[in-house]
Amino acid sequence: MKAIRGATTVENDTTEEIKESVKELLTEIKRRNTLKSENIICIMFSNTADIRSYYPAKAAREAGFFNCALYSSLEPDIEGSLKKCIRVMVLAETEGKIEHVYLKGAANLRKDITKKLNIAVDGPAGSGKSTVAKLIAKRFNILHLDTGAMYRAVALACMKAKVDCTDSKKVKKLLQNTKITVKFENGTQHTILNGENVSDLIRTPEISMLASTVSAHESVRTKMVEAQREIAADNSCILDGRDIGSNVLPNAEFKFYLTALSEVRAERRAKENEQKGLFQPISEVLCEIKQRDNQDKSRKIAPLVKASDAVEVDTSNMTIDEVVEFISKSIQEKI
Ligand code: DC
């Protein structure tokens, strides 16, 4: 007999979502461990105290698990522990290796007994990759590293030091005395340039263009890629950028390449800018986006390309939620 562990989370404490999540978790445990219903002896659930609408064991019964013993218990309300979480232990008659299953917000809960998850999302400006990556990270409870922010920080360093971003020698020299790091607080990335949090300062159209220019230099890419790989080696994470699937993490288990018509991307970017109080004519935004696409795609080192094993998603006519749903489903099916 073997004990298989698992957990999942719900976003809302509703009967419907608890039923759906329990069914998904148990189905996944059966699938990954090639279990038949008659192999399962008993299923024990515990759920956090913020789940009150429904018993996970009752949800399991309704999902068709009636030939085994089922049991639910309530966990104490422990400060700092994962919220709205349903944990499970399945006792089953099975031979060989077992696989524990941690889904959604619980995906990163037991790094010691589950595989590390690395997801690469690439695409041009305005394809939605950052917004989507942020939401996927939240759903799977993993880190989101926005690699573009690091190149933007290099551009800002050049701007502050009045170094021409096209001058590779001067940029290389400046980099030797420049420290760029990222830190994460409650899932939010802060980009730090020489000790200063520059997360907001790097979000201007001027820095966008300069980041694209400065990112073409070998010295810049070497330093940034090294830092990105270090973060990915230690954490389950989703990285978004231009060369993640093709260069930074060529062995990432999941790779997505987001595209959208340049007109749609320009419209999205103009709206984003507007929300920050920055009004720029769409024609100007479109022009900048096209110029940046061109620079990012045509540079010699690690240009923007779709990795041959990446799944391409054209987001032109999709809402953010639809893209997130599509990507989450593709990950969940293979995980
Ligand atoms: O994703 P973004 O718009 O914040 O990126 C700014 C620039 O940084 C982009 O035009 C090219 C560069 N970049 C890159 O070369 N490689 C990455 N992995 C991410 C961004």
Coordinates of C-alpha atoms and ligand atoms in Angstrom, one line a residue:
M1 CA 0.0 0.0 0.0
K2 CA 1.3 3.5 -0.8
A3 CA 0.4 7.0 0.5
I4 CA 0.0 9.6 -2.2
R5 CA 0.0 13.2 -1.1
G6 CA -1.7 16.1 -2.8
A7 CA -3.2 19.5 -2.4
T8 CA -5.1 22.2 -4.3
T9 CA -6.6 25.6 -3.6
V10 CA -9.8 27.4 -4.4
E11 CA -10.2 31.1 -5.1
N12 CA -13.7 31.3 -3.7
D13 CA -15.1 29.4 -0.8
T14 CA -18.2 28.1 -2.7
T15 CA -19.7 24.6 -3.0
E16 CA -19.3 24.7 -6.8
E17 CA -15.5 25.5 -6.7
I18 CA -14.8 23.0 -3.9
K19 CA -16.5 20.3 -5.8
E20 CA -14.7 21.2 -9.0
S21 CA -11.3 21.4 -7.4
V22 CA -11.6 18.1 -5.4
K23 CA -12.7 16.3 -8.6
E24 CA -9.8 17.8 -10.5
L25 CA -7.3 16.8 -7.8
L26 CA -8.5 13.3 -7.4
T27 CA -8.8 12.7 -11.1
E28 CA -5.2 14.0 -11.5
I29 CA -3.9 11.7 -8.7
K30 CA -5.6 8.7 -10.4
R31 CA -4.2 9.6 -13.8
R32 CA -0.7 10.3 -12.8
N33 CA -0.5 7.1 -10.7
T34 CA -2.5 4.9 -13.1
L35 CA -4.9 4.1 -10.3
K36 CA -8.3 2.4 -10.8
S37 CA -11.1 3.3 -8.4
E38 CA -10.9 -0.2 -6.8
N39 CA -7.2 0.4 -6.0
I40 CA -8.1 3.3 -3.6
I41 CA -8.6 2.2 0.0
C42 CA -9.2 5.5 1.6
I43 CA -9.0 9.3 1.0
M44 CA -8.3 11.7 3.9
F45 CA -8.8 15.4 3.4
S46 CA -7.9 18.3 5.5
N47 CA -8.8 21.9 4.6
T48 CA -7.9 25.3 5.9
A49 CA -10.3 27.0 8.3
D50 CA -11.3 29.6 5.6
I51 CA -13.1 26.8 3.7
R52 CA -16.6 26.5 5.2
S53 CA -19.0 26.0 2.3
Y54 CA -18.6 22.3 1.7
Y55 CA -16.8 19.1 2.9
P56 CA -14.1 17.9 0.5
A57 CA -15.0 14.3 1.4
K58 CA -18.6 15.0 0.3
A59 CA -17.4 16.5 -2.9
A60 CA -15.3 13.3 -3.5
R61 CA -18.3 11.1 -2.9
E62 CA -20.3 13.1 -5.4
A63 CA -17.4 12.9 -7.9
G64 CA -17.8 9.1 -7.8
F65 CA -15.4 8.0 -5.2
F66 CA -17.9 5.8 -3.2
N67 CA -16.0 2.5 -2.9
C68 CA -13.4 3.8 -0.5
A69 CA -13.4 5.3 3.0
L70 CA -13.6 9.1 3.0
Y71 CA -12.7 11.5 5.8
S72 CA -12.5 15.3 6.1
S73 CA -10.9 17.3 8.9
L74 CA -10.4 21.0 9.6
E75 CA -6.9 22.4 9.9
P76 CA -6.0 25.0 12.6
D77 CA -5.8 28.6 11.4
I78 CA -2.1 28.9 11.2
E79 CA -0.6 32.4 10.5
G80 CA 1.3 32.6 7.2
S81 CA 0.0 29.3 5.9
L82 CA -1.5 28.9 2.4
K83 CA -5.1 30.2 2.2
K84 CA -8.1 28.2 1.0
C85 CA -6.2 25.0 0.7
I86 CA -7.5 21.5 0.5
R87 CA -4.9 18.8 1.3
V88 CA -5.3 15.1 0.7
M89 CA -3.7 11.8 1.4
V90 CA -4.8 8.8 -0.7
L91 CA -4.0 5.3 0.5
A92 CA -3.9 3.0 -2.5
E93 CA -2.8 -0.5 -3.5
T94 CA -0.2 0.2 -6.1
E95 CA 3.2 -1.1 -7.2
G96 CA 6.2 1.0 -8.1
K97 CA 6.9 4.8 -8.0
I98 CA 4.1 7.1 -7.0
E99 CA 3.6 10.8 -7.9
H100 CA 2.3 13.3 -5.5
V101 CA 0.1 16.0 -7.0
Y102 CA 0.0 19.6 -6.1
L103 CA -2.2 21.9 -8.2
K104 CA -3.1 25.6 -8.6
G105 CA -2.0 27.7 -5.6
A106 CA -0.5 24.6 -4.0
A107 CA 1.8 23.8 -6.9
N108 CA 4.8 25.0 -5.0
L109 CA 3.8 23.8 -1.6
R110 CA 6.0 20.7 -1.4
K111 CA 9.1 21.4 -3.4
D112 CA 10.8 18.5 -1.7
I113 CA 8.4 15.9 -3.2
T114 CA 7.4 17.5 -6.4
K115 CA 9.1 18.5 -9.6
K116 CA 10.3 22.1 -10.1
L117 CA 8.2 24.0 -12.6
N118 CA 9.8 26.3 -15.1
I119 CA 7.6 28.1 -17.7
A120 CA 8.9 30.3 -20.5
V121 CA 6.8 33.0 -22.0
D122 CA 8.2 35.0 -24.9
G123 CA 6.8 37.5 -27.4
P124 CA 6.9 41.0 -28.6
A125 CA 5.9 44.1 -26.7
G126 CA 2.2 44.3 -26.0
S127 CA 1.5 40.6 -26.7
G128 CA 0.2 40.4 -23.1
K129 CA 3.1 38.2 -21.8
S130 CA 3.7 40.1 -18.5
T131 CA 0.1 40.4 -17.5
V132 CA -0.5 36.7 -18.4
A133 CA 2.7 35.5 -16.7
K134 CA 1.7 37.4 -13.5
L135 CA -1.7 35.7 -13.4
I136 CA -0.3 32.2 -14.1
A137 CA 2.3 32.7 -11.4
K138 CA -0.6 33.5 -8.9
R139 CA -2.6 30.6 -10.0
F140 CA 0.3 28.1 -9.6
N141 CA 1.8 29.9 -6.6
I142 CA 5.2 30.3 -8.3
L143 CA 7.5 33.2 -8.9
H144 CA 7.1 35.5 -11.9
L145 CA 10.3 37.0 -13.2
D146 CA 9.8 39.9 -15.7
T147 CA 13.2 39.8 -17.4
G148 CA 12.4 42.9 -19.5
A149 CA 12.6 44.9 -16.2
M150 CA 16.2 43.9 -15.8
Y151 CA 17.1 45.3 -19.3
R152 CA 15.1 48.3 -18.5
A153 CA 17.2 48.8 -15.4
V154 CA 20.4 48.7 -17.5
A155 CA 18.9 51.3 -19.8
L156 CA 18.1 53.5 -16.8
A157 CA 21.6 53.1 -15.4
C158 CA 23.0 54.3 -18.8
M159 CA 20.5 57.2 -18.8
K160 CA 21.6 58.3 -15.3
A161 CA 25.3 58.0 -16.2
K162 CA 24.7 59.7 -19.6
V163 CA 26.2 56.7 -21.3
D164 CA 25.1 56.2 -25.0
C165 CA 23.2 52.9 -25.1
T166 CA 24.6 52.1 -28.5
D167 CA 28.2 52.3 -27.3
S168 CA 29.0 48.7 -26.3
K169 CA 32.4 49.5 -24.8
K170 CA 31.0 52.3 -22.5
V171 CA 28.0 50.2 -21.6
K172 CA 30.2 47.3 -20.7
K173 CA 32.4 49.5 -18.5
L174 CA 29.4 51.0 -16.8
L175 CA 28.0 47.5 -16.1
Q176 CA 31.1 46.6 -14.1
N177 CA 30.1 49.1 -11.4
T178 CA 26.3 48.5 -11.7
K179 CA 24.3 46.2 -9.5
I180 CA 20.9 45.1 -10.7
T181 CA 18.9 42.7 -8.6
V182 CA 15.3 41.7 -8.2
K183 CA 13.5 40.9 -5.0
F184 CA 10.0 39.5 -4.6
E185 CA 7.5 40.6 -2.0
N186 CA 4.1 38.8 -1.9
G187 CA 4.6 37.8 -5.5
T188 CA 5.5 41.4 -6.7
Q189 CA 8.8 41.9 -8.3
H190 CA 10.9 44.9 -7.3
T191 CA 13.8 45.8 -9.6
I192 CA 16.7 47.3 -7.7
L193 CA 19.4 49.4 -9.4
N194 CA 22.4 50.1 -7.2
G195 CA 20.2 49.8 -4.1
E196 CA 17.4 52.0 -5.4
N197 CA 14.0 50.5 -6.2
V198 CA 13.4 51.6 -9.8
S199 CA 10.4 49.5 -10.5
D200 CA 8.3 52.5 -11.5
L201 CA 11.0 54.7 -13.1
I202 CA 11.7 52.0 -15.7
R203 CA 8.1 52.1 -17.1
T204 CA 8.4 55.0 -19.6
P205 CA 8.4 54.8 -23.4
E206 CA 11.9 56.3 -23.5
I207 CA 13.3 53.5 -21.3
S208 CA 11.4 50.9 -23.5
M209 CA 13.3 52.0 -26.5
L210 CA 16.6 52.3 -24.7
A211 CA 16.2 48.9 -23.1
S212 CA 15.7 47.4 -26.6
T213 CA 18.9 49.1 -27.8
V214 CA 21.0 48.2 -24.8
S215 CA 19.9 44.6 -24.7
A216 CA 21.7 43.9 -27.9
H217 CA 25.1 44.0 -26.3
E218 CA 26.8 40.8 -25.3
S219 CA 28.1 42.1 -22.0
V220 CA 24.5 43.1 -21.0
R221 CA 22.9 39.8 -22.1
T222 CA 25.6 37.7 -20.4
K223 CA 25.1 39.4 -17.1
M224 CA 21.3 39.4 -17.2
V225 CA 20.9 35.8 -18.4
E226 CA 23.2 34.5 -15.7
A227 CA 21.1 36.2 -13.0
Q228 CA 17.9 34.9 -14.6
R229 CA 19.2 31.3 -14.8
E230 CA 20.2 31.5 -11.1
I231 CA 16.7 32.5 -10.1
A232 CA 15.1 29.8 -12.3
A233 CA 17.5 27.1 -10.9
D234 CA 16.3 27.7 -7.3
N235 CA 12.6 28.3 -7.8
S236 CA 9.5 27.1 -9.6
C237 CA 8.9 30.1 -11.8
I238 CA 7.5 31.7 -14.9
L239 CA 9.9 33.9 -16.8
D240 CA 8.7 36.3 -19.5
G241 CA 10.9 38.0 -22.1
R242 CA 12.2 37.6 -25.6
D243 CA 14.7 34.8 -25.4
I244 CA 13.5 32.6 -22.5
G245 CA 12.5 29.5 -24.4
S246 CA 15.2 29.9 -27.0
N247 CA 18.2 30.8 -24.9
V248 CA 17.7 31.3 -21.1
L249 CA 15.9 28.1 -20.3
P250 CA 16.1 25.9 -23.4
N251 CA 15.0 22.9 -21.3
A252 CA 12.0 24.6 -19.8
E253 CA 9.2 22.1 -19.6
F254 CA 6.6 24.6 -20.8
K255 CA 7.2 27.2 -23.5
F256 CA 4.7 29.7 -24.9
Y257 CA 5.1 32.3 -27.6
L258 CA 2.5 35.1 -27.5
T259 CA 1.8 37.2 -30.5
A260 CA -0.8 39.7 -31.6
L261 CA -1.2 42.1 -34.5
S262 CA 0.9 45.2 -34.0
E263 CA -2.1 47.5 -34.2
V264 CA -3.7 45.5 -31.3
R265 CA -0.5 45.7 -29.3
A266 CA -0.2 49.4 -29.8
E267 CA -3.8 49.9 -28.7
R268 CA -3.1 47.9 -25.5
R269 CA 0.1 49.8 -24.8
A270 CA -1.6 53.2 -25.3
K271 CA -4.3 52.2 -22.9
E272 CA -1.8 51.1 -20.3
N273 CA 0.0 54.4 -20.7
E274 CA -3.2 56.3 -20.4
Q275 CA -3.9 54.6 -17.0
K276 CA -0.5 55.9 -15.9
G277 CA -1.5 59.4 -17.0
L278 CA 0.7 59.2 -20.1
F279 CA -1.1 60.3 -23.3
Q280 CA 0.6 59.3 -26.5
P281 CA -1.1 59.1 -30.0
I282 CA -1.7 55.5 -31.1
S283 CA 0.2 56.2 -34.3
E284 CA 3.3 57.1 -32.2
V285 CA 3.0 54.0 -30.0
L286 CA 2.6 51.8 -33.1
C287 CA 5.7 53.3 -34.6
E288 CA 7.7 52.6 -31.4
I289 CA 6.4 49.1 -31.2
K290 CA 7.4 48.3 -34.8
Q291 CA 10.8 49.8 -34.3
R292 CA 11.3 47.8 -31.1
D293 CA 10.1 44.6 -32.7
N294 CA 12.5 45.2 -35.5
Q295 CA 15.5 45.8 -33.1
D296 CA 14.6 42.9 -30.9
K297 CA 14.2 40.4 -33.8
S298 CA 17.2 41.5 -35.8
R299 CA 19.9 41.7 -33.1
K300 CA 22.7 39.2 -33.4
I301 CA 22.7 37.7 -29.9
A302 CA 19.6 35.9 -28.7
P303 CA 17.0 37.7 -30.8
L304 CA 13.3 37.5 -30.3
V305 CA 12.3 34.2 -31.9
K306 CA 9.7 31.5 -31.2
A307 CA 11.6 28.4 -29.8
S308 CA 10.8 25.5 -32.1
D309 CA 9.1 23.6 -29.2
A310 CA 7.1 26.6 -28.0
V311 CA 3.3 26.8 -28.3
E312 CA 2.3 29.9 -30.2
V313 CA -0.8 31.8 -29.0
D314 CA -2.2 34.6 -31.1
T315 CA -3.8 36.8 -28.5
S316 CA -5.2 39.4 -31.0
N317 CA -8.8 38.3 -30.4
M318 CA -8.4 36.9 -26.9
T319 CA -9.1 38.4 -23.5
I320 CA -6.4 38.1 -20.8
D321 CA -8.6 35.5 -19.0
E322 CA -8.9 33.4 -22.1
V323 CA -5.1 33.4 -22.6
V324 CA -4.5 32.5 -18.9
E325 CA -7.1 29.7 -19.1
F326 CA -5.5 28.3 -22.3
I327 CA -2.0 28.3 -20.8
S328 CA -3.1 27.0 -17.4
K329 CA -5.0 24.1 -19.1
S330 CA -2.0 23.2 -21.2
I331 CA 0.3 23.1 -18.2
Q332 CA -2.2 21.2 -16.0
E333 CA -2.7 18.6 -18.7
K334 CA 1.0 17.8 -18.8
I335 CA 2.2 18.5 -15.3
Ligands
DC1 O1 9.4 43.1 -22.0 P1 9.9 44.6 -22.0 O2 9.1 45.4 -22.9 O3 9.8 45.1 -20.6 O4 11.4 44.5 -22.5 C1 12.1 45.7 -22.7 C2 13.2 45.4 -23.7 O5 14.2 44.5 -23.1 C3 12.8 44.7 -25.0 O6 12.5 45.6 -26.0 C4 14.0 43.9 -25.3 C5 14.7 43.6 -24.0 N1 14.5 42.2 -23.5 C6 15.4 41.3 -24.0 O7 16.2 41.6 -24.9 N2 15.3 40.0 -23.6 C7 14.4 39.7 -22.6 N3 14.4 38.4 -22.2 C8 13.5 40.6 -22.1 C9 13.6 41.9 -22.6

